[in-house]
Amino acid sequence: MEKNNSISKLQELAYELKIRDIMTTRVTTVLPTQNIKDLRKIMHDSSISGTPVMENGKLIGIISIEDFIRSLVRGENNKTVQDIMTHHVETLCADEPVIHAVAKFEKFGYGRFPIVERKTGELAGIITKSDIIKGMLRKLEIDYREEEIHRYRASHLFEDVVADHINLTLEYNVQGQNFHHAGEASSRLKKTLQRMGLPLEIVRRAAIASYEIEMNIVIYTNGGKLTASLLPGILSITAVDKGPGIPDIQQAMQPGFSTATTTIREMGFGAGMGLPNVKKYTDDMQITSTLGKGTEIITKIYLKDQNAQT
Amino acid sequence: MTIEDIKKILKAETLTGEKLLDREVKRVCASDLMSDVLSFTLEDALLLTGLTNIQTIYTVEMADLLAVCFVRGKKPDERTIQLARTKNIPILTTNLSMFESCGLLFAEGFIDSFKKEP
């Protein structure tokens, strides 16, 4: 599982990263008229095993150490680069994703590909398999470090804060009647709670409760606020809206009771399970509602065992 | 068994999350009522549903489910697929009906998503 996950992460990166991000831009090139004796020294001095051949700023071929050796084996001594170079050059564009380069290395088995600018055709760099490995590792490391920093910051927040009383409040605005965005607030809240390092079961309960509350705000009101407060030992999720209010709270709490329209039911909600679900996943729930004014729901989830609390 | 196995059993097609099909699945949840899913489903289950809107994906995310498979050949819109992609939630779609899908998976030994153990 672990292993497969990391492979797919690499594949994802190979699509995400562009060749420009990882290619070598300082390219050593040779002229077609240069003697191949010079070639050996150039390659040795820049520790490379192949190089593009340029004439008047144009890429006309590519020459590698293999071409050079083959020429030596044939006993050729006074040849120039253009005599032994490969004339047909396979290139890649700088704006292509790295996965194209990976595919090309597999297809041709070459050691390197010159990279050109799509618009001008000018030589922009060169890419080897080692550039790909180095580039991907660098990106993985950056991504990993960023996520680590996020996690560290969030989970150590309380340690770094010095106060007599701490109350961390996360507030999310919920638009009423906007079904395209319904669920977004809870999704963001869940991600934040995960980063803070809260236990998975707590995060799951909080996410489900907040999602049901959010759906209620979207379905029945013109908008409201969803708030999550972290107090010592308690995660409290509250919602305030300026909706029509609930006429009979007891009735609304009964599983199966609903005033939802067919449209809402078609979205998989409005089955009269919303508020009962909120109650089910939280340790405490209070509803106050005034007809024509709005509703306030205050829920609490105890972070430790309820018995251990008291 | 894995999502890949379910894909084969239901002759389903993958709409997103091709690389995540090796996730282990024990339980299956079949419902069009998202509140029921949220209420009764244990985590690590696959959701079978005919409901193709964006709320299905949020429900899977909130309840820590593994994947979703739409029945009767239904396909969600691009925005829903896109959301699932960013949340790393695989989407399958099968031409079988809900009844047939449940029957086949039940016969293969998958357990109901609100039962802890078989």
Short mmCIF file of C-alpha atoms in Angstrom, two decimals:
data_model
loop_
_atom_site.label_atom_id
_atom_site.label_comp_id
_atom_site.label_asym_id
_atom_site.label_seq_id
_atom_site.Cartn_x
_atom_site.Cartn_y
_atom_site.Cartn_z
CA MET A 1 0.00 0.00 0.00
CA GLU A 2 2.70 2.47 1.09
CA LYS A 3 4.83 1.58 -1.86
CA ASN A 4 2.04 1.88 -4.39
CA ASN A 5 1.02 5.21 -2.97
CA SER A 6 4.47 6.64 -3.43
CA ILE A 7 4.60 5.39 -7.00
CA SER A 8 1.36 7.10 -7.87
CA LYS A 9 2.62 10.27 -6.21
CA LEU A 10 5.65 10.13 -8.50
CA GLN A 11 3.44 9.57 -11.53
CA GLU A 12 1.36 12.53 -10.49
CA LEU A 13 4.50 14.64 -10.19
CA ALA A 14 5.67 13.53 -13.61
CA TYR A 15 2.46 14.98 -15.06
CA GLU A 16 2.59 18.10 -12.93
CA LEU A 17 6.23 19.10 -13.42
CA LYS A 18 7.31 20.66 -16.69
CA ILE A 19 10.56 19.76 -18.42
CA ARG A 20 11.63 23.40 -17.98
CA ASP A 21 11.52 22.93 -14.18
CA ILE A 22 14.08 20.16 -14.14
CA MET A 23 16.25 20.45 -17.29
CA THR A 24 19.86 21.58 -17.27
CA THR A 25 20.01 25.03 -18.82
CA ARG A 26 23.74 25.55 -19.07
CA VAL A 27 24.44 23.38 -22.06
CA THR A 28 27.88 22.71 -23.48
CA THR A 29 27.62 22.57 -27.28
CA VAL A 30 30.05 21.80 -30.05
CA LEU A 31 30.50 23.01 -33.62
CA PRO A 32 30.11 20.61 -36.57
CA THR A 33 33.56 21.53 -37.83
CA GLN A 34 35.38 20.71 -34.61
CA ASN A 35 37.86 17.86 -34.67
CA ILE A 36 36.79 14.86 -32.68
CA LYS A 37 40.03 15.00 -30.73
CA ASP A 38 38.73 18.24 -29.16
CA LEU A 39 35.47 16.47 -28.45
CA ARG A 40 37.07 14.05 -26.04
CA LYS A 41 38.57 16.91 -24.03
CA ILE A 42 35.33 18.93 -24.01
CA MET A 43 33.29 16.00 -22.78
CA HIS A 44 35.87 15.11 -20.18
CA ASP A 45 36.20 18.67 -18.87
CA SER A 46 32.46 19.20 -18.49
CA SER A 47 31.87 15.59 -17.31
CA ILE A 48 29.22 14.90 -19.91
CA SER A 49 28.71 11.94 -22.23
CA GLY A 50 26.87 13.67 -25.05
CA THR A 51 26.24 17.13 -26.44
CA PRO A 52 24.16 18.96 -29.05
CA VAL A 53 25.88 20.14 -32.22
CA MET A 54 25.08 23.77 -33.07
CA GLU A 55 25.64 25.74 -36.26
CA ASN A 56 24.72 29.46 -36.38
CA GLY A 57 22.48 29.06 -33.33
CA LYS A 58 20.65 26.11 -34.88
CA LEU A 59 20.57 22.56 -33.61
CA ILE A 60 21.83 20.33 -36.41
CA GLY A 61 22.75 17.12 -34.64
CA ILE A 62 23.80 15.40 -31.48
CA ILE A 63 26.98 13.57 -30.63
CA SER A 64 27.66 11.16 -27.80
CA ILE A 65 30.62 9.33 -26.37
CA GLU A 66 29.31 6.18 -28.12
CA ASP A 67 29.59 7.88 -31.52
CA PHE A 68 33.13 8.85 -30.59
CA ILE A 69 34.11 5.31 -29.50
CA ARG A 70 32.58 3.76 -32.61
CA SER A 71 34.66 6.12 -34.70
CA LEU A 72 37.81 5.18 -32.80
CA VAL A 73 37.07 1.48 -33.28
CA ARG A 74 36.83 2.10 -37.01
CA GLY A 75 40.32 3.56 -36.73
CA GLU A 76 39.22 7.00 -37.83
CA ASN A 77 41.46 9.76 -36.62
CA ASN A 78 40.99 13.03 -38.40
CA LYS A 79 37.22 13.23 -38.55
CA THR A 80 35.14 16.21 -37.57
CA VAL A 81 32.05 16.23 -35.43
CA GLN A 82 29.67 16.41 -38.42
CA ASP A 83 31.16 13.22 -39.89
CA ILE A 84 30.21 11.04 -36.98
CA MET A 85 27.29 12.83 -35.27
CA THR A 86 23.67 11.68 -35.32
CA HIS A 87 21.88 14.00 -37.77
CA HIS A 88 18.31 13.26 -36.91
CA VAL A 89 17.79 14.68 -33.43
CA GLU A 90 14.86 13.75 -31.23
CA THR A 91 13.94 16.80 -29.14
CA LEU A 92 11.37 17.75 -26.52
CA CYS A 93 9.73 21.10 -25.83
CA ALA A 94 10.40 22.92 -22.57
CA ASP A 95 6.68 23.28 -21.82
CA GLU A 96 5.94 19.54 -22.03
CA PRO A 97 5.28 17.57 -18.84
CA VAL A 98 8.13 15.44 -17.52
CA ILE A 99 6.11 12.28 -18.24
CA HIS A 100 6.71 12.89 -21.99
CA ALA A 101 10.44 12.81 -21.36
CA VAL A 102 10.10 9.59 -19.36
CA ALA A 103 8.17 8.02 -22.25
CA LYS A 104 10.77 9.16 -24.78
CA PHE A 105 13.67 7.76 -22.79
CA GLU A 106 11.87 4.42 -22.71
CA LYS A 107 11.04 4.49 -26.41
CA PHE A 108 14.45 5.46 -27.79
CA GLY A 109 16.86 4.35 -25.09
CA TYR A 110 19.00 7.47 -25.64
CA GLY A 111 20.99 9.04 -22.82
CA ARG A 112 19.79 12.62 -23.35
CA PHE A 113 17.40 14.82 -25.30
CA PRO A 114 17.97 18.46 -26.27
CA ILE A 115 15.11 20.72 -25.15
CA VAL A 116 13.83 23.44 -27.45
CA GLU A 117 11.46 26.36 -27.03
CA ARG A 118 8.16 25.57 -28.74
CA LYS A 119 7.77 29.01 -30.34
CA THR A 120 11.29 29.85 -31.46
CA GLY A 121 12.80 26.38 -31.79
CA GLU A 122 15.85 27.67 -29.92
CA LEU A 123 17.86 25.36 -27.72
CA ALA A 124 16.65 25.86 -24.12
CA GLY A 125 18.47 23.08 -22.32
CA ILE A 126 19.17 19.39 -22.17
CA ILE A 127 17.64 16.58 -20.15
CA THR A 128 19.08 13.29 -18.87
CA LYS A 129 17.53 10.58 -16.72
CA SER A 130 19.53 11.91 -13.81
CA ASP A 131 17.90 15.37 -14.24
CA ILE A 132 14.49 13.69 -13.97
CA ILE A 133 15.38 11.81 -10.79
CA LYS A 134 16.96 14.86 -9.17
CA GLY A 135 14.07 17.15 -10.18
CA MET A 136 11.39 14.80 -8.86
CA LEU A 137 13.20 14.20 -5.58
CA ARG A 138 13.61 17.94 -5.08
CA LYS A 139 9.89 18.53 -5.68
CA LEU A 140 8.89 15.63 -3.39
CA GLU A 141 11.07 17.04 -0.66
CA ILE A 142 9.54 20.52 -1.01
CA ASP A 143 5.96 19.15 -0.95
CA TYR A 144 6.74 16.95 2.02
CA ARG A 145 8.35 19.78 3.93
CA GLU A 146 5.42 22.13 3.26
CA GLU A 147 2.89 19.60 4.55
CA GLU A 148 5.13 18.91 7.57
CA ILE A 149 5.31 22.62 8.35
CA HIS A 150 1.50 22.92 8.09
CA ARG A 151 1.07 19.96 10.40
CA TYR A 152 3.70 21.13 12.84
CA ARG A 153 2.31 24.64 13.05
CA ALA A 154 -1.24 23.45 13.61
CA SER A 155 -0.49 20.73 16.13
CA HIS A 156 1.87 22.88 18.19
CA LEU A 157 -0.32 25.92 18.18
CA PHE A 158 -1.46 25.48 21.75
CA GLU A 159 2.06 24.87 23.01
CA ASP A 160 3.29 28.08 21.46
CA VAL A 161 0.44 30.21 22.70
CA VAL A 162 0.83 31.62 26.18
CA ALA A 163 -2.41 32.67 27.84
CA ASP A 164 -4.60 31.98 30.86
CA HIS A 165 -7.44 30.95 28.66
CA ILE A 166 -7.24 29.73 25.10
CA ASN A 167 -10.12 29.62 22.67
CA LEU A 168 -9.23 29.00 19.06
CA THR A 169 -12.14 29.79 16.77
CA LEU A 170 -12.44 28.84 13.12
CA GLU A 171 -15.25 30.56 11.31
CA TYR A 172 -16.76 29.56 7.97
CA ASN A 173 -19.40 31.44 6.01
CA VAL A 174 -22.13 29.31 4.49
CA GLN A 175 -24.18 30.67 1.59
CA GLY A 176 -27.85 29.83 1.67
CA GLN A 177 -29.46 28.09 -1.34
CA ASN A 178 -26.08 27.68 -3.03
CA PHE A 179 -25.98 23.96 -3.64
CA HIS A 180 -22.85 24.14 -5.78
CA HIS A 181 -20.80 25.07 -2.73
CA ALA A 182 -22.72 23.13 -0.09
CA GLY A 183 -20.17 20.99 1.74
CA GLU A 184 -17.18 23.23 1.12
CA ALA A 185 -17.11 24.74 4.62
CA SER A 186 -17.14 21.31 6.26
CA SER A 187 -14.51 20.07 3.85
CA ARG A 188 -12.20 22.95 4.82
CA LEU A 189 -12.93 22.43 8.51
CA LYS A 190 -12.13 18.73 8.26
CA LYS A 191 -8.80 19.40 6.58
CA THR A 192 -7.85 21.92 9.27
CA LEU A 193 -8.77 19.59 12.13
CA GLN A 194 -6.74 16.80 10.50
CA ARG A 195 -3.71 19.06 10.26
CA MET A 196 -4.08 19.97 13.91
CA GLY A 197 -3.50 16.34 14.63
CA LEU A 198 -6.86 15.64 16.30
CA PRO A 199 -7.70 11.92 16.55
CA LEU A 200 -9.24 10.52 13.36
CA GLU A 201 -12.47 9.47 15.06
CA ILE A 202 -12.97 12.97 16.49
CA VAL A 203 -12.32 14.51 13.07
CA ARG A 204 -14.80 12.14 11.43
CA ARG A 205 -17.54 12.89 13.97
CA ALA A 206 -16.94 16.63 13.73
CA ALA A 207 -16.94 16.52 9.92
CA ILE A 208 -20.22 14.61 9.67
CA ALA A 209 -21.97 16.81 12.25
CA SER A 210 -20.71 19.99 10.61
CA TYR A 211 -21.72 18.73 7.14
CA GLU A 212 -25.29 17.99 8.24
CA ILE A 213 -25.53 21.41 9.90
CA GLU A 214 -24.08 23.07 6.81
CA MET A 215 -26.61 21.31 4.56
CA ASN A 216 -29.41 22.55 6.82
CA ILE A 217 -28.17 26.13 6.52
CA VAL A 218 -27.93 25.81 2.73
CA ILE A 219 -31.32 24.13 2.34
CA TYR A 220 -33.49 26.13 4.73
CA THR A 221 -31.92 29.58 5.12
CA ASN A 222 -30.32 32.44 3.24
CA GLY A 223 -27.00 31.80 4.85
CA GLY A 224 -25.23 31.62 8.15
CA LYS A 225 -22.02 30.98 9.97
CA LEU A 226 -20.41 27.73 10.96
CA THR A 227 -17.93 27.98 13.81
CA ALA A 228 -15.57 25.44 15.31
CA SER A 229 -14.00 26.33 18.66
CA LEU A 230 -11.18 24.43 20.24
CA LEU A 231 -11.23 24.74 24.00
CA PRO A 232 -9.15 22.63 26.35
CA GLY A 233 -10.66 19.14 26.07
CA ILE A 234 -13.61 20.21 23.95
CA LEU A 235 -14.28 20.76 20.27
CA SER A 236 -17.41 22.84 19.91
CA ILE A 237 -19.20 23.28 16.60
CA THR A 238 -21.84 25.95 16.44
CA ALA A 239 -24.02 27.32 13.71
CA VAL A 240 -26.00 30.53 13.57
CA ASP A 241 -28.41 31.45 10.81
CA LYS A 242 -31.03 34.08 10.13
CA GLY A 243 -33.45 31.58 8.67
CA PRO A 244 -37.16 31.00 9.27
CA GLY A 245 -36.56 29.16 12.56
CA ILE A 246 -37.78 25.71 13.59
CA PRO A 247 -41.44 25.68 14.80
CA ASP A 248 -41.17 22.45 16.79
CA ILE A 249 -37.66 21.39 17.76
CA GLN A 250 -38.76 18.09 19.29
CA GLN A 251 -40.47 17.15 16.06
CA ALA A 252 -37.43 18.20 14.03
CA MET A 253 -35.26 15.93 16.15
CA GLN A 254 -37.35 12.87 15.31
CA PRO A 255 -35.63 10.60 12.78
CA GLY A 256 -37.58 10.70 9.54
CA PHE A 257 -39.35 14.01 10.12
CA SER A 258 -38.68 16.45 7.32
CA THR A 259 -40.13 19.51 5.63
CA ALA A 260 -37.77 19.28 2.68
CA THR A 261 -38.95 19.70 -0.90
CA THR A 262 -38.59 17.06 -3.59
CA THR A 263 -35.61 18.92 -5.04
CA ILE A 264 -33.74 18.62 -1.76
CA ARG A 265 -34.65 14.96 -1.49
CA GLU A 266 -33.28 14.38 -4.97
CA MET A 267 -29.93 15.58 -3.69
CA GLY A 268 -29.87 12.83 -1.12
CA PHE A 269 -30.85 15.02 1.80
CA GLY A 270 -34.06 16.03 3.51
CA ALA A 271 -34.83 12.53 4.74
CA GLY A 272 -35.28 13.74 8.28
CA MET A 273 -31.94 12.42 9.43
CA GLY A 274 -29.97 15.68 9.58
CA LEU A 275 -30.47 16.85 13.15
CA PRO A 276 -30.65 13.29 14.56
CA ASN A 277 -27.29 12.67 12.88
CA VAL A 278 -25.78 15.77 14.46
CA LYS A 279 -26.98 14.55 17.85
CA LYS A 280 -25.64 11.07 17.19
CA TYR A 281 -22.11 12.21 16.40
CA THR A 282 -21.72 14.86 19.11
CA ASP A 283 -21.67 14.52 22.91
CA ASP A 284 -23.93 17.48 23.56
CA MET A 285 -26.32 19.45 21.39
CA GLN A 286 -28.45 22.49 22.15
CA ILE A 287 -30.85 24.13 19.72
CA THR A 288 -32.47 27.49 20.22
CA SER A 289 -34.76 28.79 17.55
CA THR A 290 -37.03 31.76 17.15
CA LEU A 291 -39.60 31.75 14.36
CA GLY A 292 -38.82 34.38 11.77
CA LYS A 293 -35.49 35.23 13.42
CA GLY A 294 -33.22 32.23 13.09
CA THR A 295 -31.68 29.19 14.68
CA GLU A 296 -28.59 28.55 16.75
CA ILE A 297 -27.14 25.09 17.22
CA ILE A 298 -24.36 24.51 19.75
CA THR A 299 -22.67 21.12 19.82
CA LYS A 300 -19.79 19.74 21.83
CA ILE A 301 -17.46 16.85 21.19
CA TYR A 302 -15.29 15.83 24.12
CA LEU A 303 -11.73 15.25 23.03
CA LYS A 304 -11.07 12.71 25.76
CA ASP A 305 -13.34 10.05 27.14
CA GLN A 306 -16.35 11.72 28.70
CA ASN A 307 -15.85 9.73 31.89
CA ALA A 308 -12.22 10.67 32.05
CA GLN A 309 -13.29 14.31 31.87
CA THR A 310 -15.29 14.40 35.05
CA MET B 1 -10.59 -7.57 -1.50
CA THR B 2 -9.79 -4.29 -3.21
CA ILE B 3 -11.65 -1.66 -5.22
CA GLU B 4 -10.09 -3.27 -8.28
CA ASP B 5 -11.88 -6.55 -7.41
CA ILE B 6 -15.19 -4.73 -7.08
CA LYS B 7 -14.55 -3.10 -10.42
CA LYS B 8 -14.18 -6.56 -12.00
CA ILE B 9 -17.20 -8.06 -10.21
CA LEU B 10 -19.45 -5.19 -11.32
CA LYS B 11 -17.82 -4.88 -14.77
CA ALA B 12 -17.39 -1.23 -13.87
CA GLU B 13 -15.38 1.52 -15.51
CA THR B 14 -13.15 4.00 -13.63
CA LEU B 15 -13.90 7.70 -14.02
CA THR B 16 -11.15 8.91 -11.71
CA GLY B 17 -8.69 7.50 -9.18
CA GLU B 18 -7.30 4.71 -11.39
CA LYS B 19 -4.18 4.62 -9.24
CA LEU B 20 -6.06 4.22 -5.95
CA LEU B 21 -7.84 0.97 -6.79
CA ASP B 22 -5.58 -1.13 -4.58
CA ARG B 23 -7.34 0.13 -1.46
CA GLU B 24 -8.68 -2.67 0.70
CA VAL B 25 -12.50 -2.81 0.94
CA LYS B 26 -14.45 -4.91 3.44
CA ARG B 27 -17.81 -3.22 3.63
CA VAL B 28 -20.25 -1.92 1.08
CA CYS B 29 -22.89 0.71 1.64
CA ALA B 30 -25.83 0.95 -0.77
CA SER B 31 -28.03 4.02 -0.49
CA ASP B 32 -29.32 7.10 -2.25
CA LEU B 33 -29.91 8.86 1.02
CA MET B 34 -26.76 10.67 2.01
CA SER B 35 -27.94 11.28 5.57
CA ASP B 36 -28.41 7.53 5.99
CA VAL B 37 -24.90 6.99 4.69
CA LEU B 38 -23.58 9.55 7.17
CA SER B 39 -25.61 8.04 9.96
CA PHE B 40 -24.94 4.35 9.67
CA THR B 41 -21.84 3.77 7.61
CA LEU B 42 -18.57 2.73 9.16
CA GLU B 43 -15.41 4.09 7.61
CA ASP B 44 -13.45 2.17 4.96
CA ALA B 45 -16.55 1.23 2.98
CA LEU B 46 -17.36 1.61 -0.70
CA LEU B 47 -20.54 3.53 -1.49
CA LEU B 48 -22.94 2.19 -4.13
CA THR B 49 -25.42 4.85 -5.17
CA GLY B 50 -27.54 6.25 -7.96
CA LEU B 51 -27.05 9.79 -6.73
CA THR B 52 -24.47 11.50 -8.93
CA ASN B 53 -24.23 15.03 -7.58
CA ILE B 54 -21.45 16.79 -5.74
CA GLN B 55 -22.98 15.97 -2.34
CA THR B 56 -22.13 12.31 -2.88
CA ILE B 57 -18.44 13.20 -3.00
CA TYR B 58 -18.65 15.41 0.11
CA THR B 59 -20.48 12.60 1.92
CA VAL B 60 -17.72 10.13 1.00
CA GLU B 61 -15.13 12.65 2.22
CA MET B 62 -16.83 13.45 5.53
CA ALA B 63 -17.56 9.83 6.41
CA ASP B 64 -14.05 8.61 5.46
CA LEU B 65 -15.37 6.18 2.85
CA LEU B 66 -12.99 4.67 0.30
CA ALA B 67 -14.67 5.09 -3.04
CA VAL B 68 -17.98 5.50 -4.82
CA CYS B 69 -19.57 3.38 -7.55
CA PHE B 70 -22.55 4.75 -9.48
CA VAL B 71 -25.12 2.19 -10.62
CA ARG B 72 -27.25 1.86 -13.76
CA GLY B 73 -24.60 3.48 -15.93
CA LYS B 74 -24.90 6.89 -14.34
CA LYS B 75 -22.07 9.37 -14.72
CA PRO B 76 -21.62 12.58 -12.72
CA ASP B 77 -20.76 15.92 -14.34
CA GLU B 78 -17.16 17.02 -14.83
CA ARG B 79 -17.21 19.27 -11.75
CA THR B 80 -18.11 16.35 -9.50
CA ILE B 81 -15.39 14.17 -11.03
CA GLN B 82 -12.93 17.04 -10.59
CA LEU B 83 -13.83 17.38 -6.90
CA ALA B 84 -13.37 13.64 -6.38
CA ARG B 85 -9.99 13.87 -8.07
CA THR B 86 -8.76 16.59 -5.71
CA LYS B 87 -10.03 14.61 -2.72
CA ASN B 88 -8.38 11.37 -3.92
CA ILE B 89 -11.71 9.58 -4.11
CA PRO B 90 -11.99 6.95 -6.86
CA ILE B 91 -15.22 6.93 -8.90
CA LEU B 92 -16.50 3.82 -10.67
CA THR B 93 -19.61 3.44 -12.79
CA THR B 94 -21.39 0.18 -13.60
CA ASN B 95 -24.23 -0.60 -16.00
CA LEU B 96 -25.74 -3.02 -13.46
CA SER B 97 -28.68 -1.93 -11.33
CA MET B 98 -28.45 -1.30 -7.61
CA PHE B 99 -30.18 -4.66 -6.93
CA GLU B 100 -27.83 -6.66 -9.15
CA SER B 101 -24.76 -4.86 -7.83
CA CYS B 102 -25.71 -5.52 -4.22
CA GLY B 103 -26.49 -9.17 -4.99
CA LEU B 104 -23.16 -9.80 -6.68
CA LEU B 105 -21.12 -8.11 -3.94
CA PHE B 106 -23.09 -9.84 -1.18
CA ALA B 107 -22.44 -13.19 -2.84
CA GLU B 108 -18.72 -12.40 -2.92
CA GLY B 109 -18.70 -12.00 0.85
CA PHE B 110 -18.71 -8.22 1.29
CA ILE B 111 -20.41 -7.15 4.48
CA ASP B 112 -22.97 -4.46 5.10
CA SER B 113 -21.42 -1.12 5.94
CA PHE B 114 -23.14 -0.72 9.28
CA LYS B 115 -22.07 -4.09 10.63
CA LYS B 116 -18.77 -4.08 12.47
CA GLU B 117 -17.88 -7.72 11.81
CA PRO B 118 -19.49 -10.40 9.59
#
